[in-house]
mmCIF file of C-alpha atoms and ligand atoms in Angstrom:
data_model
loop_
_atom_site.group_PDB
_atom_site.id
_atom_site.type_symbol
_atom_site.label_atom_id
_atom_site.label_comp_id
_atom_site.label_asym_id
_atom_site.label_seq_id
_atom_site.Cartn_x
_atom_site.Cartn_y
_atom_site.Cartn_z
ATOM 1 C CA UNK A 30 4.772 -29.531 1.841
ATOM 2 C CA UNK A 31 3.182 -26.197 3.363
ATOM 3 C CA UNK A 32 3.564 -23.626 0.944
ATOM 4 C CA UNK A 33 6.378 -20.354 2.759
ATOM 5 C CA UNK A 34 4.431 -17.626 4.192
ATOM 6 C CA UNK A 35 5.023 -14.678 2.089
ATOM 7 C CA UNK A 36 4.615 -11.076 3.648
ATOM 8 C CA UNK A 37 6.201 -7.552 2.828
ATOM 9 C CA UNK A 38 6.865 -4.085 4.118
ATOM 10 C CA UNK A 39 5.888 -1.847 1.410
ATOM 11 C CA UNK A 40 6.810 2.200 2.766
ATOM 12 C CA UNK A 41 6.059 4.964 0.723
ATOM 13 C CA UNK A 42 8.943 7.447 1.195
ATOM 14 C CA UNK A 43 7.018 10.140 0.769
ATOM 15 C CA UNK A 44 7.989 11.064 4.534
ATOM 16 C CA UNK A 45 8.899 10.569 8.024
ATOM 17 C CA UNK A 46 6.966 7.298 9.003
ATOM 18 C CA UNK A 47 4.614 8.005 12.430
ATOM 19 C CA UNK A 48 3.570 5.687 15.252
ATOM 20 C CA UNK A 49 0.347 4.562 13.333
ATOM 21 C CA UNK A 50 2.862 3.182 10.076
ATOM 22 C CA UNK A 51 5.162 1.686 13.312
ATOM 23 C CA UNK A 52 2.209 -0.450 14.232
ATOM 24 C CA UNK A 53 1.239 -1.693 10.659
ATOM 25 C CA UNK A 54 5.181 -2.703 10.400
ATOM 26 C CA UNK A 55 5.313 -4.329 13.915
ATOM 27 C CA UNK A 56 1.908 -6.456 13.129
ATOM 28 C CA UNK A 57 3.176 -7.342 9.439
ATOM 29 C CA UNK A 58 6.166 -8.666 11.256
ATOM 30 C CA UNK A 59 4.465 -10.409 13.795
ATOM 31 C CA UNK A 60 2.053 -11.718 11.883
ATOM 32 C CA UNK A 61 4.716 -13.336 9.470
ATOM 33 C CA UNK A 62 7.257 -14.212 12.052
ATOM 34 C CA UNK A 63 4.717 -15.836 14.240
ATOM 35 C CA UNK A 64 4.509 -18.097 10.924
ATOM 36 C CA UNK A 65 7.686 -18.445 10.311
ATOM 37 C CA UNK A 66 7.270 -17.007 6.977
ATOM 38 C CA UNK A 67 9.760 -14.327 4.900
ATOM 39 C CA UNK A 68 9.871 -10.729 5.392
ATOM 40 C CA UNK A 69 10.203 -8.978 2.112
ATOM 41 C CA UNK A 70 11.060 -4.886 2.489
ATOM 42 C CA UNK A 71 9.695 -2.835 -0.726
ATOM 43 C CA UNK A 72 10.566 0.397 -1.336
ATOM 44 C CA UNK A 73 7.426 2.303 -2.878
ATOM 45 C CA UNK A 74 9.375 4.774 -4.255
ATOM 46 C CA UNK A 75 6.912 5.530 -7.525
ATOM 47 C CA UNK A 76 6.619 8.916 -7.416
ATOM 48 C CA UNK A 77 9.909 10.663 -8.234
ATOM 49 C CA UNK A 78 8.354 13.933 -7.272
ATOM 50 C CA UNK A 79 6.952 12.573 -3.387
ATOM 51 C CA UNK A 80 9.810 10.556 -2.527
ATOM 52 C CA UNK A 81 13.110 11.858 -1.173
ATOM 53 C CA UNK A 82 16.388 10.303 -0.796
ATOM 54 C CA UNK A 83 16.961 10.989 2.921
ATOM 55 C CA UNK A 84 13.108 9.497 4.045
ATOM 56 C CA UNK A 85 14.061 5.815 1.986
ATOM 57 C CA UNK A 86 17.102 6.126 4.623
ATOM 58 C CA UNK A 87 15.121 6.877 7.421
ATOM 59 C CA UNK A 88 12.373 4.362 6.745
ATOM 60 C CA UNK A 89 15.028 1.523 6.559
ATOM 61 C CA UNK A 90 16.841 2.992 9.925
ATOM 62 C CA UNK A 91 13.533 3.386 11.653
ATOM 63 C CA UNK A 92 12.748 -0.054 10.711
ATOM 64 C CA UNK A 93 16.144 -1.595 12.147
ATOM 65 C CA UNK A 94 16.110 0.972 15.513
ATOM 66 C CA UNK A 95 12.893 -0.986 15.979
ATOM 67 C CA UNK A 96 14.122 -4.284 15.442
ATOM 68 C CA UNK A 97 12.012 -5.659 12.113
ATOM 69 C CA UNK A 98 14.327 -7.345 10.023
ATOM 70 C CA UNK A 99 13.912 -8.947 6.881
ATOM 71 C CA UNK A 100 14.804 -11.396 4.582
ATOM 72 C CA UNK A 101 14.947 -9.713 1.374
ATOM 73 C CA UNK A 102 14.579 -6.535 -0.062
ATOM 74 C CA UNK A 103 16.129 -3.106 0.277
ATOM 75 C CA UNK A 104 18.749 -1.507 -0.672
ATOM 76 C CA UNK A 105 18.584 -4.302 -2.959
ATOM 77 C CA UNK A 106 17.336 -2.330 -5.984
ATOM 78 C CA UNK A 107 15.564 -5.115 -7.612
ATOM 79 C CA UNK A 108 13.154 -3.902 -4.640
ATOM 80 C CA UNK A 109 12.608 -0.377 -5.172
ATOM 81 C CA UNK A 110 9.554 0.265 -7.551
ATOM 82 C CA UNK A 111 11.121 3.378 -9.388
ATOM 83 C CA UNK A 112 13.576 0.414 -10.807
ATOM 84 C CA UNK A 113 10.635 -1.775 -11.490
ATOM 85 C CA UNK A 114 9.202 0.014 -14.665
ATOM 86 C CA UNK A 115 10.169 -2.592 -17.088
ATOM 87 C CA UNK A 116 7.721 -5.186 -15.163
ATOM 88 C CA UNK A 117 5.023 -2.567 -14.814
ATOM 89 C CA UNK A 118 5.075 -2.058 -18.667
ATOM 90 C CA UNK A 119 4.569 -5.744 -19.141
ATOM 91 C CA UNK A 120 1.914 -6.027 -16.971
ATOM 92 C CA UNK A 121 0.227 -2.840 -18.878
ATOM 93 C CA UNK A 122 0.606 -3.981 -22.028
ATOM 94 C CA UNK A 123 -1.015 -7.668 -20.629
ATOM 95 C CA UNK A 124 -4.046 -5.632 -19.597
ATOM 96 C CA UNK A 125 -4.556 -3.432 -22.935
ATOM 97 C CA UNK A 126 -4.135 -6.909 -24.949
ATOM 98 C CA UNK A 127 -7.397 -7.940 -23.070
ATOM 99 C CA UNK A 128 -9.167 -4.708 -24.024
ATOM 100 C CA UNK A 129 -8.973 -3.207 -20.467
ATOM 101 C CA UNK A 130 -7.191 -0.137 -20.832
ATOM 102 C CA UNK A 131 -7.888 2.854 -22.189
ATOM 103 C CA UNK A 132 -6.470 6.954 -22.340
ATOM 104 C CA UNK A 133 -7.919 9.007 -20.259
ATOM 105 C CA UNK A 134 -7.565 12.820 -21.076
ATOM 106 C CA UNK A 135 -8.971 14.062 -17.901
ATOM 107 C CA UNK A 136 -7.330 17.012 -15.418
ATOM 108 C CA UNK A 137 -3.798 17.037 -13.821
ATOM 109 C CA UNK A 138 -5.682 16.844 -10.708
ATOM 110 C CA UNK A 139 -7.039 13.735 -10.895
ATOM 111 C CA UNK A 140 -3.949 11.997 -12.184
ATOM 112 C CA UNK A 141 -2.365 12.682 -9.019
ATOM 113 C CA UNK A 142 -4.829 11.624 -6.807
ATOM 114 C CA UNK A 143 -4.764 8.413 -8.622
ATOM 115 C CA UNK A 144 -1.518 7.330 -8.606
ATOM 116 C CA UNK A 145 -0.778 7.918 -4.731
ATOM 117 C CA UNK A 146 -1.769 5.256 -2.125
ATOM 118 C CA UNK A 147 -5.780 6.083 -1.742
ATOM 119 C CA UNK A 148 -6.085 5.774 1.580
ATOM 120 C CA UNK A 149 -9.530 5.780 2.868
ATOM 121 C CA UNK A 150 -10.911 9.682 2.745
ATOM 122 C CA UNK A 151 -8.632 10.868 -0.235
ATOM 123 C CA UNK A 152 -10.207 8.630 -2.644
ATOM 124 C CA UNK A 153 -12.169 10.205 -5.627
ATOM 125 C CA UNK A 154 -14.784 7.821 -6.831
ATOM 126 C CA UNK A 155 -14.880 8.022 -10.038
ATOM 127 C CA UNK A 156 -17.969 8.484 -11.821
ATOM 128 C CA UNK A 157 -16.758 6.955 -15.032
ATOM 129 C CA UNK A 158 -15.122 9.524 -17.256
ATOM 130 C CA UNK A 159 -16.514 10.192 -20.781
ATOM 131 C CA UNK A 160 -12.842 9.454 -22.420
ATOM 132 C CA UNK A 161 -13.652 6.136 -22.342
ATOM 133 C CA UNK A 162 -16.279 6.815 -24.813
ATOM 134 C CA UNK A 163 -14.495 9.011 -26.886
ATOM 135 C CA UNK A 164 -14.096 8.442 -30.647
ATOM 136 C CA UNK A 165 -10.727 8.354 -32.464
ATOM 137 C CA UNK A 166 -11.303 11.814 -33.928
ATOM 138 C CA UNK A 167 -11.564 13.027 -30.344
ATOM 139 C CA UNK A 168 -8.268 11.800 -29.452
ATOM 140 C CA UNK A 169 -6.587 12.722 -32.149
ATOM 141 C CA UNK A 170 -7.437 16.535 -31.583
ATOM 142 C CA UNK A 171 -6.832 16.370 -27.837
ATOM 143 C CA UNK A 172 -3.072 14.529 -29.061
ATOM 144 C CA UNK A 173 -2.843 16.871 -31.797
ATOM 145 C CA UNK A 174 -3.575 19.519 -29.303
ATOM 146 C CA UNK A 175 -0.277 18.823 -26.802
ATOM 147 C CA UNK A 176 -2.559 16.490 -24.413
ATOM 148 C CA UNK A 177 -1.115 13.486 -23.685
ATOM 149 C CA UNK A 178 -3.496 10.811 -21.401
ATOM 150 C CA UNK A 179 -3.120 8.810 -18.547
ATOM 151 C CA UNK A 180 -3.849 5.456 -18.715
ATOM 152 C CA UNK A 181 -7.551 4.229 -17.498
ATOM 153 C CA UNK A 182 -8.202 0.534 -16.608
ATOM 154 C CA UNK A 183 -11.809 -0.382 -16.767
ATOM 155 C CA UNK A 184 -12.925 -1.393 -13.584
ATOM 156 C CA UNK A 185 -16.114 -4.422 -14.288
ATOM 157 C CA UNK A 186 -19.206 -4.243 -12.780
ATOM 158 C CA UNK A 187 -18.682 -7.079 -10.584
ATOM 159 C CA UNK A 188 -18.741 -7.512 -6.856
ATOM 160 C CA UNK A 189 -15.414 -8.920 -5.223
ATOM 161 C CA UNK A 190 -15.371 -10.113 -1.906
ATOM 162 C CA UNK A 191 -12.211 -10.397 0.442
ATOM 163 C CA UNK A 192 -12.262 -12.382 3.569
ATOM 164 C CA UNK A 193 -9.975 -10.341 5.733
ATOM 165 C CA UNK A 194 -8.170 -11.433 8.623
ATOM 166 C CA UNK A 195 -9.421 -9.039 11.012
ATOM 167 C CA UNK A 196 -12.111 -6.967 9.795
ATOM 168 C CA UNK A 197 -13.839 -10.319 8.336
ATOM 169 C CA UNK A 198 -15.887 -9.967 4.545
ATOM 170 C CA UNK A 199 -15.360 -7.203 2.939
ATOM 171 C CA UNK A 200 -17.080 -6.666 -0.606
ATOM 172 C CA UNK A 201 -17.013 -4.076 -3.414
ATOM 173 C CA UNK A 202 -18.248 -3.514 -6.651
ATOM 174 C CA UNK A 203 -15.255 -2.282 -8.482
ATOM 175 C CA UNK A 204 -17.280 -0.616 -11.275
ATOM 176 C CA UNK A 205 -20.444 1.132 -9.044
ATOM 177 C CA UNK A 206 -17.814 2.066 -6.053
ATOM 178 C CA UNK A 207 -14.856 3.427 -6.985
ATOM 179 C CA UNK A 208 -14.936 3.075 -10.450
ATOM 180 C CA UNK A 209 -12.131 3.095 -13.616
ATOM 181 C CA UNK A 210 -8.490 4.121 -11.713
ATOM 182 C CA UNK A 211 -5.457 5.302 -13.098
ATOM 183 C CA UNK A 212 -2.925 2.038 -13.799
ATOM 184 C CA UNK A 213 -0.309 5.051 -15.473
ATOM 185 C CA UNK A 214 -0.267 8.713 -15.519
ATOM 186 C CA UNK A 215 0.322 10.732 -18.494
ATOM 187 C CA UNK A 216 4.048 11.402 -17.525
ATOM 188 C CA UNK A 217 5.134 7.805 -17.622
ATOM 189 C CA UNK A 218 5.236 6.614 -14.020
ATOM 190 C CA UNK A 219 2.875 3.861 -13.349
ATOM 191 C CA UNK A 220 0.145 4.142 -10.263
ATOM 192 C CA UNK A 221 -0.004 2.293 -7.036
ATOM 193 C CA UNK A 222 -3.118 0.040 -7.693
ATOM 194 C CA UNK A 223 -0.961 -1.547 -10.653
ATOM 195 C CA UNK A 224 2.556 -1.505 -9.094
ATOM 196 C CA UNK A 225 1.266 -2.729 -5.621
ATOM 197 C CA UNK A 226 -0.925 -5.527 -7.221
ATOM 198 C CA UNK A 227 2.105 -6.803 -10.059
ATOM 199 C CA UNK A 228 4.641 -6.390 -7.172
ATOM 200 C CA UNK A 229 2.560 -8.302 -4.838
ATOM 201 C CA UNK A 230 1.861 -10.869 -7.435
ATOM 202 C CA UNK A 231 5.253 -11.234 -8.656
ATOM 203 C CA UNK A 232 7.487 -11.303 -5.340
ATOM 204 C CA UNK A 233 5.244 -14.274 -3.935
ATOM 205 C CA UNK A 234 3.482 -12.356 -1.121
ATOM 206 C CA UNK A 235 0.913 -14.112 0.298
ATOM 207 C CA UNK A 236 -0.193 -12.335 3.315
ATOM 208 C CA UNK A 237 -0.648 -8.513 3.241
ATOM 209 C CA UNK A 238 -0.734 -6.339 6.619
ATOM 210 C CA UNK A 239 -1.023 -3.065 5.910
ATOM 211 C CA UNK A 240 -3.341 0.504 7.789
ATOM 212 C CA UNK A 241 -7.413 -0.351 7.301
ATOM 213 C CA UNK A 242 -7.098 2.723 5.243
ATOM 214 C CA UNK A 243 -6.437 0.411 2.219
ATOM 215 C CA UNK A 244 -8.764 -2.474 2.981
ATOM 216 C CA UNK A 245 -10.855 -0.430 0.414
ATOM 217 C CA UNK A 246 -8.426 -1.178 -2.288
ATOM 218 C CA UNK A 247 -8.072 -4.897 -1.459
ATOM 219 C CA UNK A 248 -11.085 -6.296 -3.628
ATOM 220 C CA UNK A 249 -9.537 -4.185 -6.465
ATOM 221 C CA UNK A 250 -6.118 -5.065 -6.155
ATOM 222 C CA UNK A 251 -7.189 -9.019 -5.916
ATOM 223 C CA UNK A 252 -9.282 -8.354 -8.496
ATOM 224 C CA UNK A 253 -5.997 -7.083 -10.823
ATOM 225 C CA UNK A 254 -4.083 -9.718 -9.730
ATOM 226 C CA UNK A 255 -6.404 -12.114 -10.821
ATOM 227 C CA UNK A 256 -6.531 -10.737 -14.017
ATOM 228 C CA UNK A 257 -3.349 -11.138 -14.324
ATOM 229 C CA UNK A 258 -2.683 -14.755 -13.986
ATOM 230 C CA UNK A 259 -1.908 -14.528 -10.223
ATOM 231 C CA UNK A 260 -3.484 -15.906 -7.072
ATOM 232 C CA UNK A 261 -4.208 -12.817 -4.494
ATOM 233 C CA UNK A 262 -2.647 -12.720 -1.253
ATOM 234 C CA UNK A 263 -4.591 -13.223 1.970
ATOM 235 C CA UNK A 264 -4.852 -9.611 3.137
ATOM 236 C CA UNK A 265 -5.392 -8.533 6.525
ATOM 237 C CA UNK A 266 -5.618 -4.793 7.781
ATOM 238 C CA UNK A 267 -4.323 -3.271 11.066
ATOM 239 C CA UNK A 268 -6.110 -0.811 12.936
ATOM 240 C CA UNK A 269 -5.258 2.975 12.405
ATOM 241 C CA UNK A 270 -3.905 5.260 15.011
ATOM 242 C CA UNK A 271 -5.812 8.504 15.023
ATOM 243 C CA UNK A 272 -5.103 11.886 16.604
ATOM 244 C CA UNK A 273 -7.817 14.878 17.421
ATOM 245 C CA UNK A 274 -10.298 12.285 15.309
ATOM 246 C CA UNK A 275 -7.989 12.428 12.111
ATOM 247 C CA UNK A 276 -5.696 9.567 11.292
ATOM 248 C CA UNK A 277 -2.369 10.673 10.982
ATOM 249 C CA UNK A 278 -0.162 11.793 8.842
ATOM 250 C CA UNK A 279 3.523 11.905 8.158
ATOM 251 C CA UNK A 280 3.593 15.759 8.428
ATOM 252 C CA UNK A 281 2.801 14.559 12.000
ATOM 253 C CA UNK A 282 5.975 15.525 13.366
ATOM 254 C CA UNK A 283 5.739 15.034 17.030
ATOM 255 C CA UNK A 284 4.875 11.544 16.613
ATOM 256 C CA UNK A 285 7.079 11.068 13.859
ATOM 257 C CA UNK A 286 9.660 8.237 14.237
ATOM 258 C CA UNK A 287 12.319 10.674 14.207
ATOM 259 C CA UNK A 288 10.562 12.359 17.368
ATOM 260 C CA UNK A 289 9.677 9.702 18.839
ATOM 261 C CA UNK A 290 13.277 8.058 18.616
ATOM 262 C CA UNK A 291 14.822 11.282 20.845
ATOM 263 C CA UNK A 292 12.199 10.490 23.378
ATOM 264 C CA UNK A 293 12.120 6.585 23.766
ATOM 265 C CA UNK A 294 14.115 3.117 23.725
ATOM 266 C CA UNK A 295 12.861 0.589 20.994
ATOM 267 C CA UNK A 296 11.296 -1.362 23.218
ATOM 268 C CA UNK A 297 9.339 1.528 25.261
ATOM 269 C CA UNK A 298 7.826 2.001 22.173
ATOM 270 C CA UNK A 299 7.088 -1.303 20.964
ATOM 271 C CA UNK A 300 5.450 -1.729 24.862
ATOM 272 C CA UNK A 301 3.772 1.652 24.162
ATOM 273 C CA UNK A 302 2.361 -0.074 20.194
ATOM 274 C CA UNK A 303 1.315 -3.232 21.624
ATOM 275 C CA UNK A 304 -0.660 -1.732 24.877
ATOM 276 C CA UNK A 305 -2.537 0.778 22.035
ATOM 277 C CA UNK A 306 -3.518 -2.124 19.899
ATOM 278 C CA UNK A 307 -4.481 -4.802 22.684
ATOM 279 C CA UNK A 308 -1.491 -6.824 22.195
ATOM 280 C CA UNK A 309 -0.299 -6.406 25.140
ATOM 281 C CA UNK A 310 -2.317 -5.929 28.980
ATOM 282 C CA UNK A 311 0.707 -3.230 29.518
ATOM 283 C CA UNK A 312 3.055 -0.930 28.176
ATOM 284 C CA UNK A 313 6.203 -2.100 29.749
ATOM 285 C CA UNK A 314 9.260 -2.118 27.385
ATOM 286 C CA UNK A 315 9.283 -4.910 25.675
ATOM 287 C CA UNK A 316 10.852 -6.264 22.272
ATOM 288 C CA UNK A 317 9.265 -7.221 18.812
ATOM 289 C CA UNK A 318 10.364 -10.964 18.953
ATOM 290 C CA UNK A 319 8.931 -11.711 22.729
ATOM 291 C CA UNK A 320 5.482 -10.812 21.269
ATOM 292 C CA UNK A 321 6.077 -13.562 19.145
ATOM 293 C CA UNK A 322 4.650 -15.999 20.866
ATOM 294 C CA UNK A 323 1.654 -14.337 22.347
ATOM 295 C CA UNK A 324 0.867 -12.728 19.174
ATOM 296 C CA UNK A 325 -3.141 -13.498 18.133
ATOM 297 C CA UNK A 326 -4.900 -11.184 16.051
ATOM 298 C CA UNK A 327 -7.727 -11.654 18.180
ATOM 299 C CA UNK A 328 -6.605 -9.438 20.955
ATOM 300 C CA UNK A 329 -6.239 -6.805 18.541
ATOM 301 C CA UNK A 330 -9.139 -3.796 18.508
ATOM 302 C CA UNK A 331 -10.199 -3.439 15.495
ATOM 303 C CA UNK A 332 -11.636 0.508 16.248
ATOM 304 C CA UNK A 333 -9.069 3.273 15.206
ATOM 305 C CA UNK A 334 -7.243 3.799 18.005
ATOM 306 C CA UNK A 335 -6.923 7.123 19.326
ATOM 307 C CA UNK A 336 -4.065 9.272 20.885
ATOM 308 C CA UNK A 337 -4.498 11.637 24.048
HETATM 309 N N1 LIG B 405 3.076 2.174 -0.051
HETATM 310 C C1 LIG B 405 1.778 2.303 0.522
HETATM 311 C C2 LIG B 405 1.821 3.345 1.629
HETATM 312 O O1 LIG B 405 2.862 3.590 2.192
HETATM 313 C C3 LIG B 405 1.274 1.014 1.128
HETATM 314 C C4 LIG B 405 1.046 -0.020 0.126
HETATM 315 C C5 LIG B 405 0.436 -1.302 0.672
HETATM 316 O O2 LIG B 405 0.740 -1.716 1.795
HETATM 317 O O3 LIG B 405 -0.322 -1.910 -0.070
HETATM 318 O O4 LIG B 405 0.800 3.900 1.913
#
């Protein structure tokens, strides 16, 4: 028997979602539709600071307006990482048994860059901080001091190679580029890389289509779930929409979805998504599930794609 195909929505609601999250959505549902695989919908609601109550509505509504259903998942809060902490924890404590983990005393700065999504061009390679060489006197002053750390993993110095569906090999060092990352930070919530890659691992996914802003993270994130006892998901990347030669951004707000939803029918926009990606020869109207059939990720660019 063919093993189910296994894919997820996984929206940070840190934000209106934009045209260039719209397309990642639409191809993750394609792609797993066309298979007749499961849709799971995870919210990626980690950071109680970023993510506000009336954007997890919105990305939910914006998600139905455009017609991507799925199987499992929100409002179910089994789904909903800021309820997931418990499984995190576990899957912490399973990496400091194996000697991978370590406090990291390092500025507030940092720490926040590390546990948001690092999208390609906000990532801080890091150089290898000296806490990890730190005797226990060291700590002890910095703890006796009021510091508390965030927690390091150590990333080896080993090459990892994905074979994505689109964009074809893609390898990394994990130690030489990008270097240890933050798996918690020192106020208790636990970073993307970890959630993403335990979440993944646990709920069965088994094909990831997400922005080529995180294909970076892909050899590290297999890489983690490996560790962990898992088998990695076949990851493929979506091109990125980009505006004025930036990618965009959900302070975006004219092509926000909430803009964009004032100004067009569901299907004018899915037309509008599938023309901009090569989907489609057009940009007539045209609904999610009559791509279906036509859907190949061949015809898809693979250059950013960008908006006059
Ligand atoms: N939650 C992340 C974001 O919205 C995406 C995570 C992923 O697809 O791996 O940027």
């Amino acid at each position: 028997m063919s093993e189910t195909v296994i894919g997820r929505f996984a929206p940070s609601p840190s934000g209106y979602m934009h045209m260039g999250n719209l397309l990642a959505m639409l191809l993750a549902w394609l792609d797993i539709r066309a298979r007749g695989g499961r849709m799971i919908f995870r919210m990626e609601d980690l950071d109680p600071a970023r993510s506000k109550p009336e954007y997890i509505r919105a990305l939910a509504e914006d998600m139905r307006w455009l017609g991507l259903d799925w199987d499992e998942g929100w409002p179910d809060p089994a789904y909903a990482q800021s309820r997931r902490t418990a499984v995190y924890a576990e899957a912490f404590s399973a990496l400091e048994a194996k000697g991978l983990v370590y406090p990291c005393y390092c500025t507030r700065a940092e720490r926040l860059a590390a546990a948001s999504a690092p999208h390609e061009g906000e990532r801080v390679a890091d150089p290898g901080c000296r806490c990890a060489r730190m005797t226990a006197r060291e700590r002890f002053e910095l703890e006796a001091s009021g510091r508390r750390p965030a927690w390091k993993l150590h990333a080896p110095d080993r090459t990892v190679t994905v074979h994505d569906g689109h964009y074809g090999v893609f390898s990394r060092n994990l130690a030489r580029d990008g270097g240890d990352f933050i798996i918690r930070r020192a106020d208790g919530v636990y970073a993307y890389q970890l959630a993403v890659s335990v979440d993944d691992m646990l709920m069965g996914v088994n094909r990831v289509v997400r922005g080529r802003d995180l294909l970076f993270s892909a050899p590290g994130q297999a890489w983690l779930i490996e560790t962990l006892g898992g088998t990695p998901p076949a990851y493929c990347h979506a091109p990125l929409l980009v505006s004025d030669g930036g990618k965009l951004s959900k302070r975006l707000g004219s092509l926000s979805t909430q803009a964009l939803r004032q100004s067009l029918t569901p299907h004018a926009l899915t037309g509008r998504l599938a023309y901009l990606c090569g989907l489609a020869e057009t940009d007539a109207p045209v609904s999610p599930r009559e791509l279906m059939s036509g859907f190949d990720w061949e015809k898809i660019v693979r250059d950013d794609i960008a908006l006059t």
